Short mmCIF file of C-alpha atoms and ligand atoms in Angstrom, two decimals:
data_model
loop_
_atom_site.label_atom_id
_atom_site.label_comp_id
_atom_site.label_asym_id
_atom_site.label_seq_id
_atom_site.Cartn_x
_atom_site.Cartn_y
_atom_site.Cartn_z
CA UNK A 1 -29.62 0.79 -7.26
CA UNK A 2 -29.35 4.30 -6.21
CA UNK A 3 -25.18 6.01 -5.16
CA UNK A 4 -26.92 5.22 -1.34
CA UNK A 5 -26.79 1.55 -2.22
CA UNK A 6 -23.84 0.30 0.08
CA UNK A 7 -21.82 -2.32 -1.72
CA UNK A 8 -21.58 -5.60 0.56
CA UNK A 9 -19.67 -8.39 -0.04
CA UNK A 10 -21.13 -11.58 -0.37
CA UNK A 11 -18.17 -13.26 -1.30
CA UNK A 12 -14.32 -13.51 -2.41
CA UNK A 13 -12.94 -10.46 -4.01
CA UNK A 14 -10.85 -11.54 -7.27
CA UNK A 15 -11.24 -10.42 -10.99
CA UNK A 16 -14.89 -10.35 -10.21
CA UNK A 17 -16.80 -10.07 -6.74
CA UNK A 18 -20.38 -10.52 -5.77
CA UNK A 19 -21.60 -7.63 -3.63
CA UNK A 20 -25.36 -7.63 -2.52
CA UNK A 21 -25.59 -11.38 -3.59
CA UNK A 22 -24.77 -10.25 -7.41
CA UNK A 23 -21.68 -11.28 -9.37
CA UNK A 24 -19.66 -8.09 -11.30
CA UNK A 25 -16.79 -7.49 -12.71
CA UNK A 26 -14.47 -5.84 -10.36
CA UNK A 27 -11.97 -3.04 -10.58
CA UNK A 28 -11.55 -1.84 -7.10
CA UNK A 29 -9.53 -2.61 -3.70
CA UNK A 30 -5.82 -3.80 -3.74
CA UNK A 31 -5.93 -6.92 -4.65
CA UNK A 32 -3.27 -5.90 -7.18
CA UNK A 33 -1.78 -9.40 -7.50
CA UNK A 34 -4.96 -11.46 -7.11
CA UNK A 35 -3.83 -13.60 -3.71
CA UNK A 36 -7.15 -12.63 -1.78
CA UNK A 37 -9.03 -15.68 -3.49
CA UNK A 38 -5.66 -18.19 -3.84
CA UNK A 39 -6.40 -21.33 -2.18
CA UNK A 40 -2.67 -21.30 -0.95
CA UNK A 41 -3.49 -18.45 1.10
CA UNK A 42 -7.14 -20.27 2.32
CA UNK A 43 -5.65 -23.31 3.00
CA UNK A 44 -2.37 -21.61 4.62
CA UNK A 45 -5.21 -20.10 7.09
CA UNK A 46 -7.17 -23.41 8.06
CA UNK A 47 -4.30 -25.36 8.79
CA UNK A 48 -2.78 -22.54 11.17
CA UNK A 49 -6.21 -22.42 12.88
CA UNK A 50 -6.57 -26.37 13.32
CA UNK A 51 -2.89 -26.63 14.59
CA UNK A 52 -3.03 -22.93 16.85
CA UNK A 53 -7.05 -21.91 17.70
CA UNK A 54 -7.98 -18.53 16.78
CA UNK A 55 -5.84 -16.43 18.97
CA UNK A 56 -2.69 -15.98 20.99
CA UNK A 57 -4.10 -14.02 23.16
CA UNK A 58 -1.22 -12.29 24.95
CA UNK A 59 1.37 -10.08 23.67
CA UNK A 60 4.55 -10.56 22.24
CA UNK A 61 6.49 -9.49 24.92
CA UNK A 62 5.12 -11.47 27.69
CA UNK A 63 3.51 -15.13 26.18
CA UNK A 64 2.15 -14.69 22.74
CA UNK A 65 5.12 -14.90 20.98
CA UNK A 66 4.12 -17.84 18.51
CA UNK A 67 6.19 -19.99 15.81
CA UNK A 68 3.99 -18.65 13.47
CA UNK A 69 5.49 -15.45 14.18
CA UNK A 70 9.03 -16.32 14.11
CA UNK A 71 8.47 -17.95 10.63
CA UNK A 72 7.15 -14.77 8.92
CA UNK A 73 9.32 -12.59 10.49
CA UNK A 74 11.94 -15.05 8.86
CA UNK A 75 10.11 -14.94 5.39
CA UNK A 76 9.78 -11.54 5.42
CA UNK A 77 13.11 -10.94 5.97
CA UNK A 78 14.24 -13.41 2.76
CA UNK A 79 12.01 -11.79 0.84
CA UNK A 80 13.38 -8.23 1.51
CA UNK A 81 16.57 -8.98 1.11
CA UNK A 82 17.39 -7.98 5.02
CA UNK A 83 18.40 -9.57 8.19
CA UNK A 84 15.50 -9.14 10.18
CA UNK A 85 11.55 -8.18 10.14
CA UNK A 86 8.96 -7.09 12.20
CA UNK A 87 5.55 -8.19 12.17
CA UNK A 88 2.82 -6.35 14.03
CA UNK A 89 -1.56 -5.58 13.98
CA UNK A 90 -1.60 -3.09 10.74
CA UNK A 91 0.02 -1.10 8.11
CA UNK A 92 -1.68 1.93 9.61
CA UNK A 93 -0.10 1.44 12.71
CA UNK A 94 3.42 1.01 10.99
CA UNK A 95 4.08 4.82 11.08
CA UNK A 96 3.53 4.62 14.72
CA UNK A 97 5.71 2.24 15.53
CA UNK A 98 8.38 3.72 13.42
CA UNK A 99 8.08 7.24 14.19
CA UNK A 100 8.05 6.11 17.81
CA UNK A 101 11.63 4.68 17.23
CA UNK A 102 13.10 7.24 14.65
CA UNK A 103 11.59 10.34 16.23
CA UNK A 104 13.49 12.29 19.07
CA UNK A 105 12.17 15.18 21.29
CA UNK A 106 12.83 18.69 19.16
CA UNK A 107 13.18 16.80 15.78
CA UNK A 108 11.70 18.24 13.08
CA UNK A 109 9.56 16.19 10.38
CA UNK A 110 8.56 17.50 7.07
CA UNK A 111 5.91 15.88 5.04
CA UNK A 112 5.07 15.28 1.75
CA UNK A 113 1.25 17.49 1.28
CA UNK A 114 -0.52 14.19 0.66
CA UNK A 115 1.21 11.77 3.13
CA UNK A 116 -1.20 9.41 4.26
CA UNK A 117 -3.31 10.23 7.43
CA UNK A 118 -1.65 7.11 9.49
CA UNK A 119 1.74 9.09 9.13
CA UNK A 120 0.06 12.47 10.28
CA UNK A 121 -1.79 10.95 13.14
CA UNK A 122 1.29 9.17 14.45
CA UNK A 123 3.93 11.88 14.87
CA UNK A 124 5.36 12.42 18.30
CA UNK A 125 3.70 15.52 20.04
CA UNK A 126 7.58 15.61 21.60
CA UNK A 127 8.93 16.58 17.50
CA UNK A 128 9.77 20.44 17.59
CA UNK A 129 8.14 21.56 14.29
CA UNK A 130 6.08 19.70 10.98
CA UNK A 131 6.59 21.12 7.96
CA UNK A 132 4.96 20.58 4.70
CA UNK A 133 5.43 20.36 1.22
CA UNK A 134 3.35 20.67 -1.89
CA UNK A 135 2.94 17.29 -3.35
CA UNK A 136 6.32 16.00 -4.59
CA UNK A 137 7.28 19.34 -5.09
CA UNK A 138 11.10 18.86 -4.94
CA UNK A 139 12.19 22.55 -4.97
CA UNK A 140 9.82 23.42 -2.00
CA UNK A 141 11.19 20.79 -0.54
CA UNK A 142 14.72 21.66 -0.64
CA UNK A 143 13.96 25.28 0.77
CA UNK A 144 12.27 23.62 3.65
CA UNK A 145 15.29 21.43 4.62
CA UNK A 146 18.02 24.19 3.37
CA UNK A 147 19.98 25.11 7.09
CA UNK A 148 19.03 21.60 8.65
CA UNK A 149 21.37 18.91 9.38
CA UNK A 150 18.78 16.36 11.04
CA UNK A 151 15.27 15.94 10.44
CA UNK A 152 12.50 13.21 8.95
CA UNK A 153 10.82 13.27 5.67
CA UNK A 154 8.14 11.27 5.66
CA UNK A 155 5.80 10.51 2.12
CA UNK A 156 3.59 7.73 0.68
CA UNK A 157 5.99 6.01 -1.90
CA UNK A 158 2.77 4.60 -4.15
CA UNK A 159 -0.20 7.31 -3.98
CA UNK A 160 -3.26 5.23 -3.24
CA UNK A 161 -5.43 7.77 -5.27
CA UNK A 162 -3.12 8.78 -8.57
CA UNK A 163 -0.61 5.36 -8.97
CA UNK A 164 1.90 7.80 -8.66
CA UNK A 165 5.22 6.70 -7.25
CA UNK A 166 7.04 9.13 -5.43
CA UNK A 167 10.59 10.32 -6.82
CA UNK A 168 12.86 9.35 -3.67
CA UNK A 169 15.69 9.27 -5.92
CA UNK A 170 15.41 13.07 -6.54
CA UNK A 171 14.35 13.37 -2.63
CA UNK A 172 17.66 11.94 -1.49
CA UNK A 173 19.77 14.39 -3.94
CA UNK A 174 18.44 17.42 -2.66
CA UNK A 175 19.38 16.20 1.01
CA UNK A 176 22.15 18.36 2.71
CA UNK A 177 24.69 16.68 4.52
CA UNK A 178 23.40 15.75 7.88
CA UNK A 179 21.40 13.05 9.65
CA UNK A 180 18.43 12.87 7.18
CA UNK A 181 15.78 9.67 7.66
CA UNK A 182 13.02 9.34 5.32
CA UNK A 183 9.79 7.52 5.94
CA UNK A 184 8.03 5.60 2.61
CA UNK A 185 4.77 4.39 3.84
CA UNK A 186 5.09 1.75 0.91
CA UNK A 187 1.71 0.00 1.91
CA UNK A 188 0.90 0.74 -2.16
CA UNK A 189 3.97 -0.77 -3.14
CA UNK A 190 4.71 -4.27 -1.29
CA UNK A 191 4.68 -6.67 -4.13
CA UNK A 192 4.21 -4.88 -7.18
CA UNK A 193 7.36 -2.56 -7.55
CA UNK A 194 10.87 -3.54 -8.11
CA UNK A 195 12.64 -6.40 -9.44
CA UNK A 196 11.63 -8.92 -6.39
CA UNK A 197 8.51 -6.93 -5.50
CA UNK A 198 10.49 -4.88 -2.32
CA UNK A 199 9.16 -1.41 -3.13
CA UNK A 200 9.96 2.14 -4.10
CA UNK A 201 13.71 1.81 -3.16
CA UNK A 202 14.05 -1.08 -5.13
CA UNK A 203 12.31 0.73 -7.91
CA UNK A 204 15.29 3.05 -7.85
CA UNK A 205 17.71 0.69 -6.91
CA UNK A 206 18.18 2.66 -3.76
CA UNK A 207 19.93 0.87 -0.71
CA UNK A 208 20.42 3.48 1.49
CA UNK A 209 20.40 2.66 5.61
CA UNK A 210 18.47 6.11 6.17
CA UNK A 211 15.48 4.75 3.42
CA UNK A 212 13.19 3.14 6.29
CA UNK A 213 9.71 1.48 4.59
CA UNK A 214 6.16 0.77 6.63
CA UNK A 215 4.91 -1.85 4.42
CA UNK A 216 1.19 -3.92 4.78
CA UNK A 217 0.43 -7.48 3.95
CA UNK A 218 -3.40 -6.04 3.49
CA UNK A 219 -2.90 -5.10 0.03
CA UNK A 220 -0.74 -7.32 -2.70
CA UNK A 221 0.05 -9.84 -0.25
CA UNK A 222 -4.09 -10.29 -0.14
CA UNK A 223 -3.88 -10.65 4.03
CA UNK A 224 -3.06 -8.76 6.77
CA UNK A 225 -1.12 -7.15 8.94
CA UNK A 226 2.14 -4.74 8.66
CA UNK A 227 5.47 -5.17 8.81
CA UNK A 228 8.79 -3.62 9.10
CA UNK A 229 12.36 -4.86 7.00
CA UNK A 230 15.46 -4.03 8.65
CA UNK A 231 18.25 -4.75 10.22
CA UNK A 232 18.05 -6.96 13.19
CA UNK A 233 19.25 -4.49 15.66
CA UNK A 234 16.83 -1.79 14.46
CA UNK A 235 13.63 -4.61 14.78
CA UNK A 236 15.06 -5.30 18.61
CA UNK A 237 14.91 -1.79 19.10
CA UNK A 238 11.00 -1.47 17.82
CA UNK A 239 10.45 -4.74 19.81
CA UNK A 240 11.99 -3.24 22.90
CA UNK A 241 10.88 0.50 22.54
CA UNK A 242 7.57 0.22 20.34
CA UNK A 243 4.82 0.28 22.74
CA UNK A 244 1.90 0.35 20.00
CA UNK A 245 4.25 -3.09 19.18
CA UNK A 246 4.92 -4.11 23.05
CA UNK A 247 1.10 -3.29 24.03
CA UNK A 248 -1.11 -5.15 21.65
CA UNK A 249 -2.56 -8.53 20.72
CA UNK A 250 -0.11 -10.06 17.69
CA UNK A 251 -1.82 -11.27 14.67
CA UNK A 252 -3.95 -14.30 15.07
CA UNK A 253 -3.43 -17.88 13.56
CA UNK A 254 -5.40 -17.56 10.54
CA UNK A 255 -3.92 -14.29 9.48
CA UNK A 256 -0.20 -16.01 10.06
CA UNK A 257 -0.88 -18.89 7.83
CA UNK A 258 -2.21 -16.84 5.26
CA UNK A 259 0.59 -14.50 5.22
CA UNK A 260 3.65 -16.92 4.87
CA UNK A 261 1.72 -18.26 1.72
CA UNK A 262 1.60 -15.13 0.27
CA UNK A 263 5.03 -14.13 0.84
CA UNK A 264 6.28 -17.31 -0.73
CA UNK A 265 3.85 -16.86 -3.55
CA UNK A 266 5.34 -12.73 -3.87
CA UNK A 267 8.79 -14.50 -4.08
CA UNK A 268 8.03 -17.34 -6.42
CA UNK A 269 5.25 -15.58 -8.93
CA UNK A 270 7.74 -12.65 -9.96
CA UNK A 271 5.59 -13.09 -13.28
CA UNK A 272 2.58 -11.50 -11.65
CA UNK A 273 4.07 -8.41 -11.08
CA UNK A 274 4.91 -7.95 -15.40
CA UNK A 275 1.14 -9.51 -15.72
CA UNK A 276 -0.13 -6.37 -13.66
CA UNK A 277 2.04 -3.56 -15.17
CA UNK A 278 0.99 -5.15 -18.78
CA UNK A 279 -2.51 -5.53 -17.75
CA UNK A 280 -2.52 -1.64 -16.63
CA UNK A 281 -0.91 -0.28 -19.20
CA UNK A 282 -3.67 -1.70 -21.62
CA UNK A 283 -6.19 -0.73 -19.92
CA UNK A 284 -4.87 2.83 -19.44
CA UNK A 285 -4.34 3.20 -23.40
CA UNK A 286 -7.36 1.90 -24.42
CA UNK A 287 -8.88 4.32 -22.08
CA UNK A 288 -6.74 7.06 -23.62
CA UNK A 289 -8.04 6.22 -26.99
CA UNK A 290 -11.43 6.76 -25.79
CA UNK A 291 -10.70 10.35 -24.68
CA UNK A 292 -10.40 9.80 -20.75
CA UNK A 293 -7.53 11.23 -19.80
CA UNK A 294 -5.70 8.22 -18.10
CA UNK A 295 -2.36 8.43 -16.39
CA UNK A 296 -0.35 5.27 -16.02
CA UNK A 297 2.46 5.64 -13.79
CA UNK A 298 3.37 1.88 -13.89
CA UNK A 299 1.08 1.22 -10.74
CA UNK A 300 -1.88 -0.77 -10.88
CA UNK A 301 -4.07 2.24 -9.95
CA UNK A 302 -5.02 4.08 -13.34
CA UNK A 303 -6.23 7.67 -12.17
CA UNK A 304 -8.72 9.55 -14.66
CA UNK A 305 -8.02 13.07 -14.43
CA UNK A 306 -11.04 14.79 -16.78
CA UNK A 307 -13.98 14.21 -14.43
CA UNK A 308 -15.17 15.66 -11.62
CA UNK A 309 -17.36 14.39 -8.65
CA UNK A 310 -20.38 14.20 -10.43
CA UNK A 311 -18.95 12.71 -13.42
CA UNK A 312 -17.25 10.12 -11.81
CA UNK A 313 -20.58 8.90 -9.58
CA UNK A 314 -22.19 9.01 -12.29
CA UNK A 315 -20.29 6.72 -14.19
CA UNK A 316 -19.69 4.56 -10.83
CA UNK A 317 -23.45 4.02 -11.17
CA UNK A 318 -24.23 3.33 -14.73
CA UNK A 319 -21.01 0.94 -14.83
CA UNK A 320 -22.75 -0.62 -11.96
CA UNK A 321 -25.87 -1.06 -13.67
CA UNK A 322 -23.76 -2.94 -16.26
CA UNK A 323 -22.12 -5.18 -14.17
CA UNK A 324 -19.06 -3.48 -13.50
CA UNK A 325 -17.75 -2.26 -10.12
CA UNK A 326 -15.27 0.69 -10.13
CA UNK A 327 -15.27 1.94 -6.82
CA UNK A 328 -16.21 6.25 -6.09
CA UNK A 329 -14.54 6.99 -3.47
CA UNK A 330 -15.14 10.18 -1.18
CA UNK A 331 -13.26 9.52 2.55
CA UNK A 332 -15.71 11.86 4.80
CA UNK A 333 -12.34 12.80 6.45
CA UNK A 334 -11.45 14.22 2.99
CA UNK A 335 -11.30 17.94 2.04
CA UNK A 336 -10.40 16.50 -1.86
CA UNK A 337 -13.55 15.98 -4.07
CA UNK A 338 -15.20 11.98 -4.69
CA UNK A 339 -13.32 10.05 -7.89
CA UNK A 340 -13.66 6.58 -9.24
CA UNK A 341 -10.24 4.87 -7.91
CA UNK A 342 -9.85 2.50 -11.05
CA UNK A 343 -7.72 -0.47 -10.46
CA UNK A 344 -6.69 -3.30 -12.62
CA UNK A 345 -5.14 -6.66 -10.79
CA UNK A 346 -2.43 -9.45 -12.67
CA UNK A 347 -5.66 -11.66 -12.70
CA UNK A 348 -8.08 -10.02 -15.41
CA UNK A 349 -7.92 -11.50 -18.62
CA UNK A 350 -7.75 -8.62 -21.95
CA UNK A 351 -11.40 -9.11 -22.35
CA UNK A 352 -12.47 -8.26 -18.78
CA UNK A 353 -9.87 -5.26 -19.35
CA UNK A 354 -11.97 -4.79 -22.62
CA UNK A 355 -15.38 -5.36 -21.17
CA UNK A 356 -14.83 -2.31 -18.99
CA UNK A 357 -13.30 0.04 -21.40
CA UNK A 358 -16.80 -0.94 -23.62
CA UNK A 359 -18.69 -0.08 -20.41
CA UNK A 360 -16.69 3.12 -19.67
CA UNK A 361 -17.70 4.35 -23.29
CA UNK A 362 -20.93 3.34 -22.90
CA UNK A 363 -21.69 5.10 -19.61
C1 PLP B 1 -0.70 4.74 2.12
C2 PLP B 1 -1.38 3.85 3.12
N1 PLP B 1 -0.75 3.58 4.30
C3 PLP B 1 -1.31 2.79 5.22
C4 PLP B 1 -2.53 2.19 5.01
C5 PLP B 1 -3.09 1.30 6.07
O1 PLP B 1 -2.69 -0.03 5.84
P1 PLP B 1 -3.54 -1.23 6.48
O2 PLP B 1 -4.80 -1.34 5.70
O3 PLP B 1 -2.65 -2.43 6.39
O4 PLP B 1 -3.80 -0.85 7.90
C6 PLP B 1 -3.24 2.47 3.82
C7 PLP B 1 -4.56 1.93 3.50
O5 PLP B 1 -5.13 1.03 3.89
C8 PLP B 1 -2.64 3.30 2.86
O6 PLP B 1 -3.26 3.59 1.71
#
């Protein structure tokens, strides 16, 4: 195979995958908990598509409201811990639909360096001002708010790249007094962080009414579709005011059924989420051991900081040639350089975890 060789799926994605009709070991995507291949999930699907066709085909607002979306919306909610939720096409289009609703004309919304590009492509063109800061870099961060008393942070509360998770403790402290709303785009988190899997302000045992999350059901939840926890007078007011939410097609049938099994799964497997953090934490010292420098940040996505592009297609290919799939990624939209994004799921076994540590030395 040659790095032009696109990887196609020709089959489920779990602890392995078959991609061009062959069967590897796989350590890629964000299939952190291993629901993407759950019959629960497939049989959650089949039974929504027997009992409601493929589509709705209208929008919420007029007739496409479905049961299906009630119940999730429902789920959701228990498994958040809040009174409402909000179910709608994407996790990319979450920071849309919230920005739509938290943003007001001559705001002014500072960003975390590295937010992710569905935050930076949905702020208002009404918002006065957008102001950056280095990544996580606290002190620049307090100059930038020092003589405000409203504006919107927003920041990516698992880094999709690094595993890191971002310190919104320390971000609320430096806050002034004032009307202060931050943005998590928690699309990395859903599922894996926190007691009951509910994200980076449950990591810090946060509850703060200003903390607003855009969460996915792509990722963890091994489906589709994003969603928003809240309060049920902030969801009315996407629902009424949201027109990325008012002026599209809900998700379908299939997606539905697949998505209240996998938040009942997220709520009943609360062992999965130790699995994963045990799983990566292996894998990232045995990988230390080895001399790559690993980090672990208690994420599923182990970042390997002492190669550069070449290095890491390099190794992308020769792992491939054994068998093992560890994605290089280089998004053309990307000024940063290509890396392998490593991740390990709750669903390989120590000796998958050790097969690709052999094949990492190896290579
Ligand atoms: C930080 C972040 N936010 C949002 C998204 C988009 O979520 P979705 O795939 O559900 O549209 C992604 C990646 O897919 C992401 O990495």
């Amino acid at each position: 195979m040659t790095n032009t060789d696109q990887l196609v799926l020709t089959g489920p994605v779990g602890a392995t995958a078959s991609f061009n009709g062959k069967e590897y070991l796989y350590f890629g995507g964000t299939n952190y908990l291993g629901f993407a291949d759950r019959i629960e999930l497939q049989q959650g699907a089949v039974e929504a598509v027997k009992k409601y066709g493929s589509s709705f085909s209208a929008s919420r607002e007029t007739s496409g409201t479905g049961l299906l979306h009630l119940a999730l919306e429902r789920k959701l909610a228990q498994f958040k811990g809040t009174e409402n939720a909000c179910i709608y096409a994407s996790g990319y289009l979450g920071n849309q639909i919230l920005l739509s609703v938290l943003a007001n004309p001559g705001d002014v919304v500072i960003c975390d360096e590295w937010a992710h590009p569905s935050i930076l492509e949905a702020i208002p063109r009404t918002v006065k001002e957008v102001r950056f800061y280095g990544h996580h870099d606290l002190e620049e961060l307090a100059k930038l708010v020092r003589g405000l008393d409203r504006a919107i942070i927003a920041l990516n509360g698992v880094e999709t790249g690094t595993g890191e998770i971002a310190p919104l403790n320390e971000v609320l402290d430096i806050l002034p007094e004032g009307d202060f709303q931050i943005l998590v785009d928690d699309c990395h988190a859903t599922g894996i962080l926190g007691e009951h899997g509910r994200g980076t302000p449950e990591h810090y045992e946060i509850r703060s009414p200003n903390v607003y999350q855009t969460e996915t059901m792509s990722k963890a939840l091994g489906s589709f579709g994003g969603f928003i926890a809240g309060s049920k007078e902030f969801c009315d007011r996407i629902r009424e005011t949201a027109t990325t939410y008012i002026g599209s097609t809900p998700l379908p049938p299939a997606v539905l059924g697949a998505c209240l099994a996998a938040v009942d799964l997220v709520m009943r497997e609360s062992h999965l989420r130790q699995r994963l953090r045990d799983n990566a934490e292996y894998a990232a010292s045995k990988l230390t051991n080895l001399g790559f420098q690993a980090s672990f940040y208690g994420t599923p996505i182990l970042f390997i900081s002492n190669l550069d592009e070449s290095g890491a297609k390099k190794l992308h290919l020769r792992l491939r040639e054994a068998g093992i799939i560890v994605p290089f990624v280089h998004y053309p939209t990307s000024d940063s350089p290509g890396r392998l994004r490593l991740v390990v799921t709750a669903t390989h076994t120590k000796e998958e975890i050790d097969r690709l540590c052999n094949g990492l030395k190896h290579a």
